[in-house]
CSV table of C-alpha atoms and ligand atoms in Angstrom, one decimal:
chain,number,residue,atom,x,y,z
X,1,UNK,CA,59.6,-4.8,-54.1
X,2,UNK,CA,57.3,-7.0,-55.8
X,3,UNK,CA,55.5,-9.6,-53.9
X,4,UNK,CA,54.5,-12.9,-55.1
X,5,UNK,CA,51.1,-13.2,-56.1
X,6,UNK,CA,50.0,-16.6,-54.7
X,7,UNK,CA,51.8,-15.6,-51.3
X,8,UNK,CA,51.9,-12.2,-50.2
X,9,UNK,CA,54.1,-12.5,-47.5
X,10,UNK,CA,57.0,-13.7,-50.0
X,11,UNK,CA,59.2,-11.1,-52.5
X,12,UNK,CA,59.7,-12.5,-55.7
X,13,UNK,CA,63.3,-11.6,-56.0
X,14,UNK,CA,64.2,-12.8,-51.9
X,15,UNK,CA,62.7,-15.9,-53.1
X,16,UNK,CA,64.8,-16.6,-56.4
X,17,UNK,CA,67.8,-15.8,-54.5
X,18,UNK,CA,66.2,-18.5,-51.9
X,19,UNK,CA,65.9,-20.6,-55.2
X,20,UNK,CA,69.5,-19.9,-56.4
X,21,UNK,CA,70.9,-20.5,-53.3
X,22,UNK,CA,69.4,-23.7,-53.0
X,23,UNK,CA,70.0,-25.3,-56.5
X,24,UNK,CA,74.2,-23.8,-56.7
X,25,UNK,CA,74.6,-26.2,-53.3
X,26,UNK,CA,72.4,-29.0,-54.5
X,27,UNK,CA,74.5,-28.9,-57.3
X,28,UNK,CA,78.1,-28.5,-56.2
X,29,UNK,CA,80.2,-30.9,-58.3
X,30,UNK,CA,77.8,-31.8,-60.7
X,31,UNK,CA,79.0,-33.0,-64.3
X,32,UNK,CA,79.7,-30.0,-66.5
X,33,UNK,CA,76.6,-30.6,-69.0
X,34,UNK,CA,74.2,-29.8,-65.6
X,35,UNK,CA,75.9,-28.1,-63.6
X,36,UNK,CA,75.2,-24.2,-62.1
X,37,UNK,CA,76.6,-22.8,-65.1
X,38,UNK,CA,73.7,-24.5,-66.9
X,39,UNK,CA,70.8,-23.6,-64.9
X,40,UNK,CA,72.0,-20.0,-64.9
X,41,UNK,CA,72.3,-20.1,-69.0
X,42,UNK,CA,68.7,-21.8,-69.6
X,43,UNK,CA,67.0,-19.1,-66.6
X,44,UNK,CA,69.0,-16.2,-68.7
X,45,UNK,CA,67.6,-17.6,-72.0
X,46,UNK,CA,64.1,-18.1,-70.3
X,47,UNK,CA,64.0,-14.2,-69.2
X,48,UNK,CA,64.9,-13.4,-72.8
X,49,UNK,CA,62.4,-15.4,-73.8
X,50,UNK,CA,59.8,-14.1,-71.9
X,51,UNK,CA,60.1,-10.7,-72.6
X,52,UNK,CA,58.0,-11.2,-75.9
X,53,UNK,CA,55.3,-14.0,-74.4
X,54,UNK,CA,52.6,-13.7,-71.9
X,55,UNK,CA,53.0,-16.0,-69.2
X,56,UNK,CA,53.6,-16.2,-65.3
X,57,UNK,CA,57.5,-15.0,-64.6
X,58,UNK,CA,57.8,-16.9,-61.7
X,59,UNK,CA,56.7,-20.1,-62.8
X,60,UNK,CA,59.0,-19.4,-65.7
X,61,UNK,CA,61.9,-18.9,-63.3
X,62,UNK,CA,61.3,-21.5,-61.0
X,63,UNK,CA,61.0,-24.3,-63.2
X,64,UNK,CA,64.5,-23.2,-65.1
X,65,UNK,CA,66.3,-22.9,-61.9
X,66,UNK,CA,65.0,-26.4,-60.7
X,67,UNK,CA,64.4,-28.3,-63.9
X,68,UNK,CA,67.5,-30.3,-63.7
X,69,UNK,CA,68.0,-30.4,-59.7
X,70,UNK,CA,68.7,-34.3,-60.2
X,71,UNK,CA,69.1,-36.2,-63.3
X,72,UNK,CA,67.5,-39.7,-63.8
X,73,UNK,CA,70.3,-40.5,-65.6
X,74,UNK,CA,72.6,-40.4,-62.4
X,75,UNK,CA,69.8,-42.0,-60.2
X,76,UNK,CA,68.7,-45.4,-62.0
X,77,UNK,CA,66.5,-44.2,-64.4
X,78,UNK,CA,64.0,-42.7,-61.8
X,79,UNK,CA,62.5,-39.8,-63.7
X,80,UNK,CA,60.5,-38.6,-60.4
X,81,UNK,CA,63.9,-38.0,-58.2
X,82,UNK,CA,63.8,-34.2,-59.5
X,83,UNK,CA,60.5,-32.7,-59.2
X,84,UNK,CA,60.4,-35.1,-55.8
X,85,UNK,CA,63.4,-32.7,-54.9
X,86,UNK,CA,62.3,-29.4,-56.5
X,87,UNK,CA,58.3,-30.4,-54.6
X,88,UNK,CA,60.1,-30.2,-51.1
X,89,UNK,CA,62.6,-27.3,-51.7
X,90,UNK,CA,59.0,-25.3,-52.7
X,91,UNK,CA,57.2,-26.6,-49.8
X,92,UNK,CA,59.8,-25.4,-47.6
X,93,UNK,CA,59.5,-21.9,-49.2
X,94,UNK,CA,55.8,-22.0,-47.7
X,95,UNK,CA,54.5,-21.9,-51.6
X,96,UNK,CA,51.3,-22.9,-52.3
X,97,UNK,CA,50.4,-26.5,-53.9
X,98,UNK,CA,49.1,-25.2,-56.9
X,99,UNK,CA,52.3,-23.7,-58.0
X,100,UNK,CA,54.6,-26.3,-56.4
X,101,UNK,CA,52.5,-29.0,-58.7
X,102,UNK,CA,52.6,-26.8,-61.7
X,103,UNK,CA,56.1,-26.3,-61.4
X,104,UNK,CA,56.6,-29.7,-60.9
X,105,UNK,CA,54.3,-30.6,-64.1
X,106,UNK,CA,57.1,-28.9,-66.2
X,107,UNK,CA,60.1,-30.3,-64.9
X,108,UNK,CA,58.6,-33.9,-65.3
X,109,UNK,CA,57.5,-32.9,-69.1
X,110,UNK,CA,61.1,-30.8,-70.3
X,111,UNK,CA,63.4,-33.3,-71.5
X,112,UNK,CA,63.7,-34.2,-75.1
X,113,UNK,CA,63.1,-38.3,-73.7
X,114,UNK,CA,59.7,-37.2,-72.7
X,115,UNK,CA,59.0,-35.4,-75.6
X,116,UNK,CA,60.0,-39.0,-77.4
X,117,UNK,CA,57.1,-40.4,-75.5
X,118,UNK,CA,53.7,-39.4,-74.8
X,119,UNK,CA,52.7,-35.6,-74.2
X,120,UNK,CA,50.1,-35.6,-71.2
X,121,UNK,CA,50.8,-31.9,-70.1
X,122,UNK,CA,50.8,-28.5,-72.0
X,123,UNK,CA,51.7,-24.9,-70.9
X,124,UNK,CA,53.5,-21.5,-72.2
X,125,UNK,CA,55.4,-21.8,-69.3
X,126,UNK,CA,56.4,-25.3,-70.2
X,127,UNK,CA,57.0,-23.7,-73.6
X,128,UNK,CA,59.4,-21.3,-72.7
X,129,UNK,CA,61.3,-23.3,-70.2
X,130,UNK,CA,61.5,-26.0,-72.7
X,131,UNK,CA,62.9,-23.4,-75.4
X,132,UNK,CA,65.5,-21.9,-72.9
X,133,UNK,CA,66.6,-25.7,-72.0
X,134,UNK,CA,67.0,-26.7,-75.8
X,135,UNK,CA,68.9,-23.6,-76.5
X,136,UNK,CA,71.4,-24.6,-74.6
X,137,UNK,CA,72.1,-27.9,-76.2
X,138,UNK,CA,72.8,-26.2,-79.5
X,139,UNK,CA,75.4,-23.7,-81.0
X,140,UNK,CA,78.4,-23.5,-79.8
X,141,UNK,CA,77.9,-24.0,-76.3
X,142,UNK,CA,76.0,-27.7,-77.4
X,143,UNK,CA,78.8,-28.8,-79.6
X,144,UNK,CA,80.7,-28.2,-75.9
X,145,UNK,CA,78.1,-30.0,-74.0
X,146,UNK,CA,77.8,-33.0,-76.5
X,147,UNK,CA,81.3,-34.3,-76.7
X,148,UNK,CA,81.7,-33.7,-72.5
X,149,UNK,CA,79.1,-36.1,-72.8
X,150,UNK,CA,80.9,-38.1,-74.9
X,151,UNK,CA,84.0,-38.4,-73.1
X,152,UNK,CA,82.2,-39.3,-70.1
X,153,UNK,CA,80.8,-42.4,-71.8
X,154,UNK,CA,84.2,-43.1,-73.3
X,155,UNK,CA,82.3,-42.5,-76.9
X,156,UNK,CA,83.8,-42.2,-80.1
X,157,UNK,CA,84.1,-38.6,-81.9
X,158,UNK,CA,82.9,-40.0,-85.0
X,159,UNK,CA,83.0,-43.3,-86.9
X,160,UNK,CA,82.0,-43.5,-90.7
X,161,UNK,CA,80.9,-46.8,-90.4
X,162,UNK,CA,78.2,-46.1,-88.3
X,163,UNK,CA,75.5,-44.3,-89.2
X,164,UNK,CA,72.8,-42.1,-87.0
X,165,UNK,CA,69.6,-43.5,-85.9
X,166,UNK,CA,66.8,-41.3,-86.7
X,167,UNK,CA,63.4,-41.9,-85.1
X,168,UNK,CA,64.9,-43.4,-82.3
X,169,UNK,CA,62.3,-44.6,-79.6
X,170,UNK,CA,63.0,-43.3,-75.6
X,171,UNK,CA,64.5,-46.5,-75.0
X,172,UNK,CA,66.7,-46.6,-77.6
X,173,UNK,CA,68.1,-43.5,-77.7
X,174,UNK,CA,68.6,-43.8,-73.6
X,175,UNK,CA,70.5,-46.6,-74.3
X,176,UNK,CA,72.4,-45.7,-77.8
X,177,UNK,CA,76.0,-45.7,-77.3
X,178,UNK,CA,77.2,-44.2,-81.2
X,179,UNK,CA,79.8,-41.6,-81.5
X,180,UNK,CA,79.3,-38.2,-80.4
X,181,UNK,CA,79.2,-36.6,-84.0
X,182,UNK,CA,75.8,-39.4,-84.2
X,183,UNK,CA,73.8,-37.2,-81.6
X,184,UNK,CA,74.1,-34.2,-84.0
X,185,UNK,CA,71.9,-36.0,-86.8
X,186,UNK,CA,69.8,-38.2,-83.6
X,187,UNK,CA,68.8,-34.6,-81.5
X,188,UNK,CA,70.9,-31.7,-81.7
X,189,UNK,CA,70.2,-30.6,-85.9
X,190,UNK,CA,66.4,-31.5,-85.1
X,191,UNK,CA,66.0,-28.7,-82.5
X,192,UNK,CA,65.6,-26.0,-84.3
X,193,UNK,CA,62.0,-27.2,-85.6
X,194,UNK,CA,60.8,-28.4,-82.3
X,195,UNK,CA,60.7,-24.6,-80.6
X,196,UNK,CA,58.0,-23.3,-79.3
X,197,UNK,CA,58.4,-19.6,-78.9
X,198,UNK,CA,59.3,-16.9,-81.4
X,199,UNK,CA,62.4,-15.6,-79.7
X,200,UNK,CA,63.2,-19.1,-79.3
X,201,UNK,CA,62.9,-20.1,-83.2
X,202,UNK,CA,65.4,-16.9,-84.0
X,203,UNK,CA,67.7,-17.5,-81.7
X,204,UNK,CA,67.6,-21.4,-82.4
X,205,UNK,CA,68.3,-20.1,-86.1
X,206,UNK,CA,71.5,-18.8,-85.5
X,207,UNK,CA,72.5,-21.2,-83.6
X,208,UNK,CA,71.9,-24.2,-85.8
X,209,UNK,CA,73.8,-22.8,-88.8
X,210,UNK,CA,77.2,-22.5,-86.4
X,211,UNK,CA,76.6,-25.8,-86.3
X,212,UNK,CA,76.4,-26.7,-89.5
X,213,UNK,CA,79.6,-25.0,-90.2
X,214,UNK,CA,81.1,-26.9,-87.6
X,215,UNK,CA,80.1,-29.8,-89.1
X,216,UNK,CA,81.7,-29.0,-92.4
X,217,UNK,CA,85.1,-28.2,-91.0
X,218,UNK,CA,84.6,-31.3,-88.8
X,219,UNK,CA,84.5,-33.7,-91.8
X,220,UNK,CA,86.7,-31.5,-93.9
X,221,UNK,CA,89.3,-32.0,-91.2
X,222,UNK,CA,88.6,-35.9,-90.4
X,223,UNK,CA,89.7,-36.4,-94.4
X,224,UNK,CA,92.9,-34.6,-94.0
X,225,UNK,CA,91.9,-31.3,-95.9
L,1,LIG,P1,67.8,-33.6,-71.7
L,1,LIG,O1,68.0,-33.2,-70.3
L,1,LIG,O2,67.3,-32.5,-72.6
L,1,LIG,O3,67.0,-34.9,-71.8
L,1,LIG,P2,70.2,-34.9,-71.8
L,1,LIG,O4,70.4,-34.9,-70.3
L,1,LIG,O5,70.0,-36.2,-72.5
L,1,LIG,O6,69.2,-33.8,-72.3
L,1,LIG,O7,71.5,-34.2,-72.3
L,1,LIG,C1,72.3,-33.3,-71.7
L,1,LIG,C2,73.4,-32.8,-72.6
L,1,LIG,O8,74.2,-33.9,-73.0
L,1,LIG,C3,72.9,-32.1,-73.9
L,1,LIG,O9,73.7,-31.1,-74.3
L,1,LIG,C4,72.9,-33.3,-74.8
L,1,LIG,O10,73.0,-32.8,-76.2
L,1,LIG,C5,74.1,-34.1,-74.4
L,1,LIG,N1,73.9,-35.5,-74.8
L,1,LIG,C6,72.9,-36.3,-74.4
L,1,LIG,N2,73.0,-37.5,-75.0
L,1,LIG,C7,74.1,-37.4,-75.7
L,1,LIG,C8,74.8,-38.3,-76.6
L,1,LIG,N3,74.3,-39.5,-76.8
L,1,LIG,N4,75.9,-37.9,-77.2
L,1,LIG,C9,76.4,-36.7,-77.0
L,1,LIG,N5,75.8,-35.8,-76.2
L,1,LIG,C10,74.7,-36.1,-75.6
L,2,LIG,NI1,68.8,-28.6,-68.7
């Protein structure tokens, strides 16, 4: 059994099952775009990932099991309620600071808001995290995701007469309330050239043409052909 390096009295796998444990009750009843289901997609797509990059594993895992443990979105805007949570659950696991902080680093740097705004922290870890994350939110499992999202805001499908905002500040697109078919052109179409990784670029590949295609039939549909 392999022991974690900053702790030897931990096992690496005891504590991810400690980890998984901990993040499928925190997030009991959570909206469908975050809930388990999501976490265990982006930490699959993260181990995939990380087969063909050099960086720490458990960092890696870590940060894709807690990198949505609370939205800010669903707490007033406060972007420090998750790694605040995350922080303690790896405090409680006896980890040391420098991995708790590092973990922490990542979750606070992930989401495509932040990457709107300033950059102030770098890492492969971050990398691939960010990668497995961003995966999700395209393909066909994205298309899913964004019109959940959607429906939860009461947003429109589509409406011709209003046309997507590119180069949208992190203010504006918090706030943008434009049909769903909008956040194709505002975020999801754009991911593909913001990967980080190799794996991450192919897979992001495929994935974007599906998309496309959707798109296609969408319209070809919405004018009754
Ligand atoms: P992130 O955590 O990367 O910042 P979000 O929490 O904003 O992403 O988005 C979570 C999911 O909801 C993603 O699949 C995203 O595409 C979708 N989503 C976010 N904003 C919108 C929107 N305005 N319209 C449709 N889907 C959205
Ligand atoms: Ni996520």
């Amino acid at each position: 059994m392999k022991a974690v390096k900053e702790n030897p009295n931990l096992n690496h796998d005891q504590l991810i099952a400690e980890t998984v444990k901990f993040v499928k009750h925190t997030l009991e009843g959570a909206e469908s775009g975050h809930d388990w289901w999501h976490i265990q997609r982006v930490w699959n797509n993260a181990l995939q990932i990380i087969k063909t990059e050099t960086a720490e594993q458990l960092i890696v895992e870590l940060a894709a099991l807690l990198h949505d443990i609370a939205d800010s979105k669903f707490h007033n805007g406060d972007e420090e309620i998750g790694p605040k949570i995350a922080g303690d659950f790896l405090y409680s696991q006896q980890l040391p600071q420098d991995l708790i902080l590092n973990v922490q680093q990542i979750i606070r740097n992930m989401s495509f808001k932040v990457s709107l705004g300033n950059k102030e922290f770098h890492s492969r870890e971050l990398d691939i995290v960010q990668d497995a994350d961003r995966l999700d939110a395209i393909g066909a499992i994205g298309i899913a995701r964004a019109f959940t999202y959607g429906g939860f805001k009461n947003r429109e499908l589509y409406n011709p007469g209003i046309l997507p905002s590119l180069n949208m500040s992190k203010e504006e697109y918090k706030n943008s309330t434009a049909p769903t078919i909008n956040h194709f052109y505002e975020k999801l179409l754009l991911l593909k050239d913001k990967m980080n990784t190799e794996t991450g670029k192919r897979i992001a590949a495929e994935r974007h043409v599906f998309m496309e295609q959707y798109l296609t039939q969408f319209y070809k549909e919405w004018n009754g052909k």
